[in-house]
PDB file of C-alpha atoms and ligand atoms in Angstrom:
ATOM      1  CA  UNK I   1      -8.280  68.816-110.299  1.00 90.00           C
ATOM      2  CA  UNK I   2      -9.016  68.030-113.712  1.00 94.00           C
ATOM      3  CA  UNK I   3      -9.777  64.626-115.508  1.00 95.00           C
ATOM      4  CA  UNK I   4      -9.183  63.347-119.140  1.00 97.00           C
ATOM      5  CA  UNK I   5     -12.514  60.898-120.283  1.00 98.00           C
ATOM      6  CA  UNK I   6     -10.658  59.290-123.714  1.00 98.00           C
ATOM      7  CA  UNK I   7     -14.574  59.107-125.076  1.00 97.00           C
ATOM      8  CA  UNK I   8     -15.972  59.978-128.899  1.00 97.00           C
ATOM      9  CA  UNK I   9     -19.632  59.875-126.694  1.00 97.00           C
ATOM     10  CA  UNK I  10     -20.775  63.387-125.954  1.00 97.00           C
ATOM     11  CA  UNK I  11     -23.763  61.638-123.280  1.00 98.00           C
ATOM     12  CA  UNK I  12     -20.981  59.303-121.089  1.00 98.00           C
ATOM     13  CA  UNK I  13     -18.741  63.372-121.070  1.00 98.00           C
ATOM     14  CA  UNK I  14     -22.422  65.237-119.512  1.00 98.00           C
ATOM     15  CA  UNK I  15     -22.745  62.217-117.078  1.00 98.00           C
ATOM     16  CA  UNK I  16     -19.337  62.303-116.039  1.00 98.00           C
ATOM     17  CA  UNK I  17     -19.232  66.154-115.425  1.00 98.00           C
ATOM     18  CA  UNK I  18     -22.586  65.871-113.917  1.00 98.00           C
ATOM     19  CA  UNK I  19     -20.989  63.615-111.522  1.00 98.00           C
ATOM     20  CA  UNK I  20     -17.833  64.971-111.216  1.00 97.00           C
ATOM     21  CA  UNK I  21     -18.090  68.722-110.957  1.00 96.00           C
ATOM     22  CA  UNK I  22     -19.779  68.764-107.764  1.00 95.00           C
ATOM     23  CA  UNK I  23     -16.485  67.194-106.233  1.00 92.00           C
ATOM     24  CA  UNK I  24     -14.004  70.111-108.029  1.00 93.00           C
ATOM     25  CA  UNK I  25     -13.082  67.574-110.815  1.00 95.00           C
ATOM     26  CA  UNK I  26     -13.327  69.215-114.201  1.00 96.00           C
ATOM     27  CA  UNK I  27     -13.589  66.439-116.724  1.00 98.00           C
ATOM     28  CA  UNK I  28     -12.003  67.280-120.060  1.00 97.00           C
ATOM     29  CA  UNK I  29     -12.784  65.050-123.085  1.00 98.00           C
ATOM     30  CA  UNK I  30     -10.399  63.768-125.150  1.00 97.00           C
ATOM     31  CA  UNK I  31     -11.375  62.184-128.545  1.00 97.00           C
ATOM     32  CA  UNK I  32      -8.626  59.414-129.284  1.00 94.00           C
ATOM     33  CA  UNK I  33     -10.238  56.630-131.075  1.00 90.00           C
ATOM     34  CA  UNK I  34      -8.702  53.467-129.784  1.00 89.00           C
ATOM     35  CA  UNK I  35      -9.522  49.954-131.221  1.00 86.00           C
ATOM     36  CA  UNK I  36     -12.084  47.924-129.179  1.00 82.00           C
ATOM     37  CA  UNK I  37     -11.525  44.160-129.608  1.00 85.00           C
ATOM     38  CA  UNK I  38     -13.829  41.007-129.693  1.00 86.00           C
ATOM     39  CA  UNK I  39     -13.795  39.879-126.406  1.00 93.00           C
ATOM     40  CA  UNK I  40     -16.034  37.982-124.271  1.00 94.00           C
ATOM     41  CA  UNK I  41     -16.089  41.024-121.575  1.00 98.00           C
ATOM     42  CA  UNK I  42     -16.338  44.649-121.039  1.00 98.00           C
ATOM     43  CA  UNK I  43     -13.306  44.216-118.727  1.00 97.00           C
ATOM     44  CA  UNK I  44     -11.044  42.705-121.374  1.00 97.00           C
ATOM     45  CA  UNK I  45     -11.944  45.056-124.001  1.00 96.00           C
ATOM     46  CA  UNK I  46     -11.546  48.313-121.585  1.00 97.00           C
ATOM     47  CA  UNK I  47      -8.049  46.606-120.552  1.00 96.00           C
ATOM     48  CA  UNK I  48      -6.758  46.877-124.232  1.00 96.00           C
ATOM     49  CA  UNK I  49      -8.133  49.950-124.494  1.00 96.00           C
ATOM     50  CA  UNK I  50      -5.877  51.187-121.774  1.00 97.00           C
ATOM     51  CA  UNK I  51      -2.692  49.420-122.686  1.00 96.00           C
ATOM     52  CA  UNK I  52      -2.878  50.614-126.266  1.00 96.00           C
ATOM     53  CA  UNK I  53      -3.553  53.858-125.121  1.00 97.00           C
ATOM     54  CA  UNK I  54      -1.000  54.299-122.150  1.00 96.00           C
ATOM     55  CA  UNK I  55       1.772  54.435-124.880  1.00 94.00           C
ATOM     56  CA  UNK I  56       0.196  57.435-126.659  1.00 94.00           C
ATOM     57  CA  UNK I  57      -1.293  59.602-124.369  1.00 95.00           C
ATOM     58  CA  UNK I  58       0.230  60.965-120.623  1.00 93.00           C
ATOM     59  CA  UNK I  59      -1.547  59.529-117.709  1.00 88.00           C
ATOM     60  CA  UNK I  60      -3.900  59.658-115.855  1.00 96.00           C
ATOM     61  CA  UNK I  61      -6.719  59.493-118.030  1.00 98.00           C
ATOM     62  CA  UNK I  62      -9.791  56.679-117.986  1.00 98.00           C
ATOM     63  CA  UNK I  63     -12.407  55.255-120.723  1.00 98.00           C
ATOM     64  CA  UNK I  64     -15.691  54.153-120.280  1.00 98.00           C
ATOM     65  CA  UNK I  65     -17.091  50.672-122.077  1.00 97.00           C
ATOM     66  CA  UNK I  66     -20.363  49.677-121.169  1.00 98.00           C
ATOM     67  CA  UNK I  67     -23.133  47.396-122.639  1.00 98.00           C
ATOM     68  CA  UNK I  68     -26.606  46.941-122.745  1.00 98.00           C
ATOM     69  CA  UNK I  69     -27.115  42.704-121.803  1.00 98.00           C
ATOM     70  CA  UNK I  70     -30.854  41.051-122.666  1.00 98.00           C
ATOM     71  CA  UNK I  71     -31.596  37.973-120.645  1.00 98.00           C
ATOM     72  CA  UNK I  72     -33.739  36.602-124.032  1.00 98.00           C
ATOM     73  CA  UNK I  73     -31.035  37.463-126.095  1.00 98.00           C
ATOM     74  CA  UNK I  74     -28.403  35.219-123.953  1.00 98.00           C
ATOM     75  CA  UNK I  75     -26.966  38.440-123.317  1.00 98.00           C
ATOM     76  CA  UNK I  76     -26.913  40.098-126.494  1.00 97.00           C
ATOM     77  CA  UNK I  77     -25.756  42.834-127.486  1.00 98.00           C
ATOM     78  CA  UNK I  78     -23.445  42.742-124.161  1.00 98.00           C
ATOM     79  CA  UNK I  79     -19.757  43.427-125.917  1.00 97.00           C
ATOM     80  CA  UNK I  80     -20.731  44.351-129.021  1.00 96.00           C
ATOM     81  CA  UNK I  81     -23.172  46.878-128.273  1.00 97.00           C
ATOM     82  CA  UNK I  82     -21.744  49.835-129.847  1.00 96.00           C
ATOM     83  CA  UNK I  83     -21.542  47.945-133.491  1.00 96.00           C
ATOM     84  CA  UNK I  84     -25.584  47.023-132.410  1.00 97.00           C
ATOM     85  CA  UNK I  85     -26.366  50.452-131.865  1.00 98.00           C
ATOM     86  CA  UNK I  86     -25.046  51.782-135.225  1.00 97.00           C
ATOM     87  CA  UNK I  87     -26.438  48.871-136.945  1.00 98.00           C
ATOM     88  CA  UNK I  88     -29.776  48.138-135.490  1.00 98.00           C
ATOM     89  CA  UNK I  89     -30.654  50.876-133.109  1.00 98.00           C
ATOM     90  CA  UNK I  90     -33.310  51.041-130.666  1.00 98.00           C
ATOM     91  CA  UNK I  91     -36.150  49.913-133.610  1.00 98.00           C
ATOM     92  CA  UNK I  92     -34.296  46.981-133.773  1.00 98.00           C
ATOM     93  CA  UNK I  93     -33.917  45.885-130.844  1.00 98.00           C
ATOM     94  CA  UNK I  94     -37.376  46.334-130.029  1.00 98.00           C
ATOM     95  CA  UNK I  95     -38.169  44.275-133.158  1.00 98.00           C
ATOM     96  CA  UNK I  96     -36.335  41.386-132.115  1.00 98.00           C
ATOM     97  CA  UNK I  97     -37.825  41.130-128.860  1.00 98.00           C
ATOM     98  CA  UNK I  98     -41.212  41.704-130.630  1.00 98.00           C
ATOM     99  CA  UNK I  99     -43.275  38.725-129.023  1.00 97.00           C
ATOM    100  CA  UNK I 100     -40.509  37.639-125.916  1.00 98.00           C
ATOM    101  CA  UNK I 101     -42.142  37.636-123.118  1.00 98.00           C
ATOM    102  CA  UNK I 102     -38.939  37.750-121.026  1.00 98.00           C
ATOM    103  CA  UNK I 103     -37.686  41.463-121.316  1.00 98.00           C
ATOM    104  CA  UNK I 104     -35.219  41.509-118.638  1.00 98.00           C
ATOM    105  CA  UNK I 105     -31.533  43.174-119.368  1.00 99.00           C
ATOM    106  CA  UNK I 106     -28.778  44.874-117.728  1.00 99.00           C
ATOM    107  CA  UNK I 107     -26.255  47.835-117.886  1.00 99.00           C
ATOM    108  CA  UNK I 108     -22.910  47.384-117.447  1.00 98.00           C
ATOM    109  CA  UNK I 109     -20.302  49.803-117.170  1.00 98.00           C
ATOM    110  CA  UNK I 110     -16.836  49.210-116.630  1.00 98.00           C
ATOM    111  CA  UNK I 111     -14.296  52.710-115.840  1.00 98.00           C
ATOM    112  CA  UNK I 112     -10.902  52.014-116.463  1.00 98.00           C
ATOM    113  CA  UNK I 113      -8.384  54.771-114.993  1.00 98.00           C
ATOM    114  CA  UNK I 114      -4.941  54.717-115.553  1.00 98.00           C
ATOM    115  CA  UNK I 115      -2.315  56.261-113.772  1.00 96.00           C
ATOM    116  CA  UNK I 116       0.527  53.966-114.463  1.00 96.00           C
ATOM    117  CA  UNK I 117      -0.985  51.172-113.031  1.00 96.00           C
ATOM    118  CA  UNK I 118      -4.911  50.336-114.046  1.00 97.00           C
ATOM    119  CA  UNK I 119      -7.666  50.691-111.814  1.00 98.00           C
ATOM    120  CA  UNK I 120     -11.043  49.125-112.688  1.00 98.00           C
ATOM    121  CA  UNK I 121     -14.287  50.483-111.345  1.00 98.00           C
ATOM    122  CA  UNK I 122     -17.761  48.787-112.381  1.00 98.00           C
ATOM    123  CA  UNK I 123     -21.540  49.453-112.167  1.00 98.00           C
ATOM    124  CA  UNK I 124     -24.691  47.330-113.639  1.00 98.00           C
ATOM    125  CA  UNK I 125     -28.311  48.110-113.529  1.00 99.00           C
ATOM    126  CA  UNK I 126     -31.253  45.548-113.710  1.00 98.00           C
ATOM    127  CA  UNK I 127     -34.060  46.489-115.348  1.00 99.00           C
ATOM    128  CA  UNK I 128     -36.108  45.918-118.940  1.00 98.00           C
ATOM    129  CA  UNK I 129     -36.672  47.014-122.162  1.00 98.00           C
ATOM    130  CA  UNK I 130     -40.008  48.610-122.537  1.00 98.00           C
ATOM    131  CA  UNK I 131     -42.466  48.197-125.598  1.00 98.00           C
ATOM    132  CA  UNK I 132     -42.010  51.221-127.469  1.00 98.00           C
ATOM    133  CA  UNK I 133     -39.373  54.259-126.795  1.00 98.00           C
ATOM    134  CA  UNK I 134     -39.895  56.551-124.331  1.00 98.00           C
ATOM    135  CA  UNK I 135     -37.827  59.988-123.346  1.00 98.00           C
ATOM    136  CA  UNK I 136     -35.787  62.408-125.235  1.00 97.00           C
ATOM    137  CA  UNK I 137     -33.007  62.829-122.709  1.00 97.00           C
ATOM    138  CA  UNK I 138     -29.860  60.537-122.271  1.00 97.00           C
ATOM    139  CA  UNK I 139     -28.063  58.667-124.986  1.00 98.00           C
ATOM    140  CA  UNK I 140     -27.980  55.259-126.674  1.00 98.00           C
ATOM    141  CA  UNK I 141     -30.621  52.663-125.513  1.00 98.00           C
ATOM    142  CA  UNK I 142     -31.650  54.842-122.928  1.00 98.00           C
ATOM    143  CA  UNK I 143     -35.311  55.198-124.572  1.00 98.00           C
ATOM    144  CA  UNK I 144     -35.993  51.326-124.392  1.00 98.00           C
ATOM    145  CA  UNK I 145     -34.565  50.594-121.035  1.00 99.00           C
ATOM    146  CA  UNK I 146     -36.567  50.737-117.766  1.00 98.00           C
ATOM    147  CA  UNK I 147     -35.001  50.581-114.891  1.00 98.00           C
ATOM    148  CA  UNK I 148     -35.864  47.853-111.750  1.00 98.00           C
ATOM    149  CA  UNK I 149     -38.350  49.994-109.265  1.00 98.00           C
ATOM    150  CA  UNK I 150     -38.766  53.026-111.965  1.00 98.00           C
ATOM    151  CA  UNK I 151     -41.695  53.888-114.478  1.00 98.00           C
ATOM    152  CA  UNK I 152     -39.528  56.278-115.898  1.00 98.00           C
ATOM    153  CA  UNK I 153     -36.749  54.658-119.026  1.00 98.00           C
ATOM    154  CA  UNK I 154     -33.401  56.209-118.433  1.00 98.00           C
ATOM    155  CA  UNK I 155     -34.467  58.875-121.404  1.00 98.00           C
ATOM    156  CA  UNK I 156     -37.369  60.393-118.822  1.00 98.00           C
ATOM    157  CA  UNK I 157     -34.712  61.163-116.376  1.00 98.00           C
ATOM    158  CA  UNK I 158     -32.493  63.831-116.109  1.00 98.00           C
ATOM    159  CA  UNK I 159     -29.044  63.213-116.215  1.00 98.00           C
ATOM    160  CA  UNK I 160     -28.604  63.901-112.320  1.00 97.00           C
ATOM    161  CA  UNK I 161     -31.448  60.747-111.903  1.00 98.00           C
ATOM    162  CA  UNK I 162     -29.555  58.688-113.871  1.00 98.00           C
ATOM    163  CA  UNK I 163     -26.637  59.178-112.497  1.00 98.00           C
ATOM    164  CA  UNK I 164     -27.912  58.054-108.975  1.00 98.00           C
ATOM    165  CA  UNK I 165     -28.459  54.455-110.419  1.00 98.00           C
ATOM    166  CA  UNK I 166     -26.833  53.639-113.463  1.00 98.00           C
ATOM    167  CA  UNK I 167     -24.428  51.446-114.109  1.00 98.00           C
ATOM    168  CA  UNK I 168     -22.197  54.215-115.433  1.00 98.00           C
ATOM    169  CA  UNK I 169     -23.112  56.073-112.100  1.00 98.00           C
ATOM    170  CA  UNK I 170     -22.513  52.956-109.755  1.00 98.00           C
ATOM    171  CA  UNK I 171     -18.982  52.607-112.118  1.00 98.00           C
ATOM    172  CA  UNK I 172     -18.280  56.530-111.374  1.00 98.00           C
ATOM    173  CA  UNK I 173     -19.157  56.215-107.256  1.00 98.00           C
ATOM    174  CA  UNK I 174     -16.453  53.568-106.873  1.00 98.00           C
ATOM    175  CA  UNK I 175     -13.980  55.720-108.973  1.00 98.00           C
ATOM    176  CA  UNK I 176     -14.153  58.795-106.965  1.00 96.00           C
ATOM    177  CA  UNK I 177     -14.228  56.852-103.348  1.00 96.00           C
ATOM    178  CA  UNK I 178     -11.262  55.233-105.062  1.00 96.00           C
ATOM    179  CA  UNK I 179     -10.051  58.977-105.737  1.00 94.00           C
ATOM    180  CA  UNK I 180     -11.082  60.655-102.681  1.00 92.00           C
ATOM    181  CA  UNK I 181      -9.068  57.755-100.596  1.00 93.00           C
ATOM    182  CA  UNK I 182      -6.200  58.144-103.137  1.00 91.00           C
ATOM    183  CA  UNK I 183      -6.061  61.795-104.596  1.00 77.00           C
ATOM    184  CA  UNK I 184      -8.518  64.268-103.637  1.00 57.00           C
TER     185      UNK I 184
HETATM  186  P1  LIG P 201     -16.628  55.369-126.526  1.00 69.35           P
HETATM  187  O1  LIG P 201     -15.923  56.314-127.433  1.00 69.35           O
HETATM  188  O2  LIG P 201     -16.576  55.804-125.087  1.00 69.35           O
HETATM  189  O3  LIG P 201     -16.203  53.920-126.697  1.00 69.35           O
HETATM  190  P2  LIG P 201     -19.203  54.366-127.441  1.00 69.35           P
HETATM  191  O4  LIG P 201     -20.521  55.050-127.663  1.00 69.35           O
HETATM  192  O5  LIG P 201     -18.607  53.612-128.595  1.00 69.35           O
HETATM  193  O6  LIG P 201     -18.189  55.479-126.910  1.00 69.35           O
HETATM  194  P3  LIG P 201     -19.156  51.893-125.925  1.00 69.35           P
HETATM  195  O7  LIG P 201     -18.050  51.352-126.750  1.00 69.35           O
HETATM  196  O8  LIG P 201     -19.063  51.733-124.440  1.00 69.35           O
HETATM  197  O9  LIG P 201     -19.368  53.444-126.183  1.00 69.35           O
HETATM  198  O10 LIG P 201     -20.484  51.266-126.503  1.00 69.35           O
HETATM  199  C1  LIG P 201     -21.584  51.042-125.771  1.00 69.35           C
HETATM  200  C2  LIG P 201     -22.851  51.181-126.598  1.00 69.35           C
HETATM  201  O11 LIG P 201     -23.901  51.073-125.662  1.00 69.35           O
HETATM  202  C3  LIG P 201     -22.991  52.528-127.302  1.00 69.35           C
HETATM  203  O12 LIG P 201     -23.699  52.379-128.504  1.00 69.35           O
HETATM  204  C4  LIG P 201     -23.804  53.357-126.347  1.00 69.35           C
HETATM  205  O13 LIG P 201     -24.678  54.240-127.026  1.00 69.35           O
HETATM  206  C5  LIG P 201     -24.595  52.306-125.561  1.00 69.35           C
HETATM  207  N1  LIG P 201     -24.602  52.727-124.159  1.00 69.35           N
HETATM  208  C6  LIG P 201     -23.550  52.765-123.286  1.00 69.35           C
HETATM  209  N2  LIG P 201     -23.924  53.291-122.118  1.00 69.35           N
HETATM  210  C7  LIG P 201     -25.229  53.594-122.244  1.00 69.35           C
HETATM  211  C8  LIG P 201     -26.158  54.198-121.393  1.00 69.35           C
HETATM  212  O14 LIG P 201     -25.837  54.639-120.183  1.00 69.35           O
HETATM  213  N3  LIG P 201     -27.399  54.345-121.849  1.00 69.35           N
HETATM  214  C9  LIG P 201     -27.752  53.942-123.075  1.00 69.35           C
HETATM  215  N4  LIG P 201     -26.933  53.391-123.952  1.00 69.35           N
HETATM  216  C10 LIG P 201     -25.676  53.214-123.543  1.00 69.35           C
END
């Protein structure tokens, strides 16, 4: 069975066939950049994603939008994490948490599939951003975050660790007990 992942990030395609291939589902990417609103959720912005997108491409297919959500930060970068990457990076988060005490944040990933109707799938991880980066592996804020119960950040672990509990990996279990009941 194969998969489309509408994604422009190589890292959420390896965790996905990571997680995927071991079941028989080949996940193809699919590069179709689709606009990703101001909203005040992942949920909301993942739903436009799909109902732009349902008009252009042939289901099924899913997308991906996560965020990275700091507790001293009032939840910041949360939605707009993707801009905050590009912008300030990893350096800059870490400087404006220079001095905070409180470094506690959360993953959140939110799967959208569509297959003429919507099905939402989501994961988060507790955990908190670490002093200084850490780890080559992974993607995105991976170096700086720290998982709850873990000395390793998410860029020490191979992508199979991850997997077993990130967000994005909590997001993907749902998805394929949703697809096992449904379609496999
Ligand atoms: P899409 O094409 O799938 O939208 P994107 O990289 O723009 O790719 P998002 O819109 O979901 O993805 O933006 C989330 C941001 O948070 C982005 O900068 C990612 O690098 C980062 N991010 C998402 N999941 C992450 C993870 O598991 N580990 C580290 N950073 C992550």
């Amino acid at each position: 069975m194969k998969m489309i992942f509408v994604t422009s990030n190589r890292g959420k395609v390896r965790e996905a066939e990571r997680y995927f291939s071991p079941m028989g589902v080949k996940i193809i990417q699919m590069k179709v950049e689709y606009p990703e609103i101001q909203a005040d959720s992942l949920e909301e912005v993942a739903e436009f994603g799909i109902r732009w997108l349902k008009d252009r491409l042939d289901a099924p297919f899913f997308l991906d939008d996560s965020g990275l959500f700091i507790e001293a930060l009032k939840g910041f970068p949360g939605v707009y994490s993707a801009y905050v990457y590009r912008t300030l990076g990893n350096d800059g988060i870490l400087k404006l948490l220079e001095g905070v005490e409180n470094r506690r944040a959360h993953f959140k990933s939110v799967v959208a599939y569509y297959d003429g109707e919507l099905h939402i799938f989501t994961g988060k991880t507790e955990g908190r951003i670490i002093h200084d980066k850490r780890g080559r592996g992974g993607f995105g804020f991976d170096p700086i975050f720290q998982p709850e119960g873990f000395t390793k950040t998410f860029a020490e672990m191979t992508t199979e660790e991850k997997n077993r509990i990130s967000h994005r990996g909590k997001a993907f279990r749902a998805f394929s007990e949703w697809l096992k009941e449904n379609l496999i």
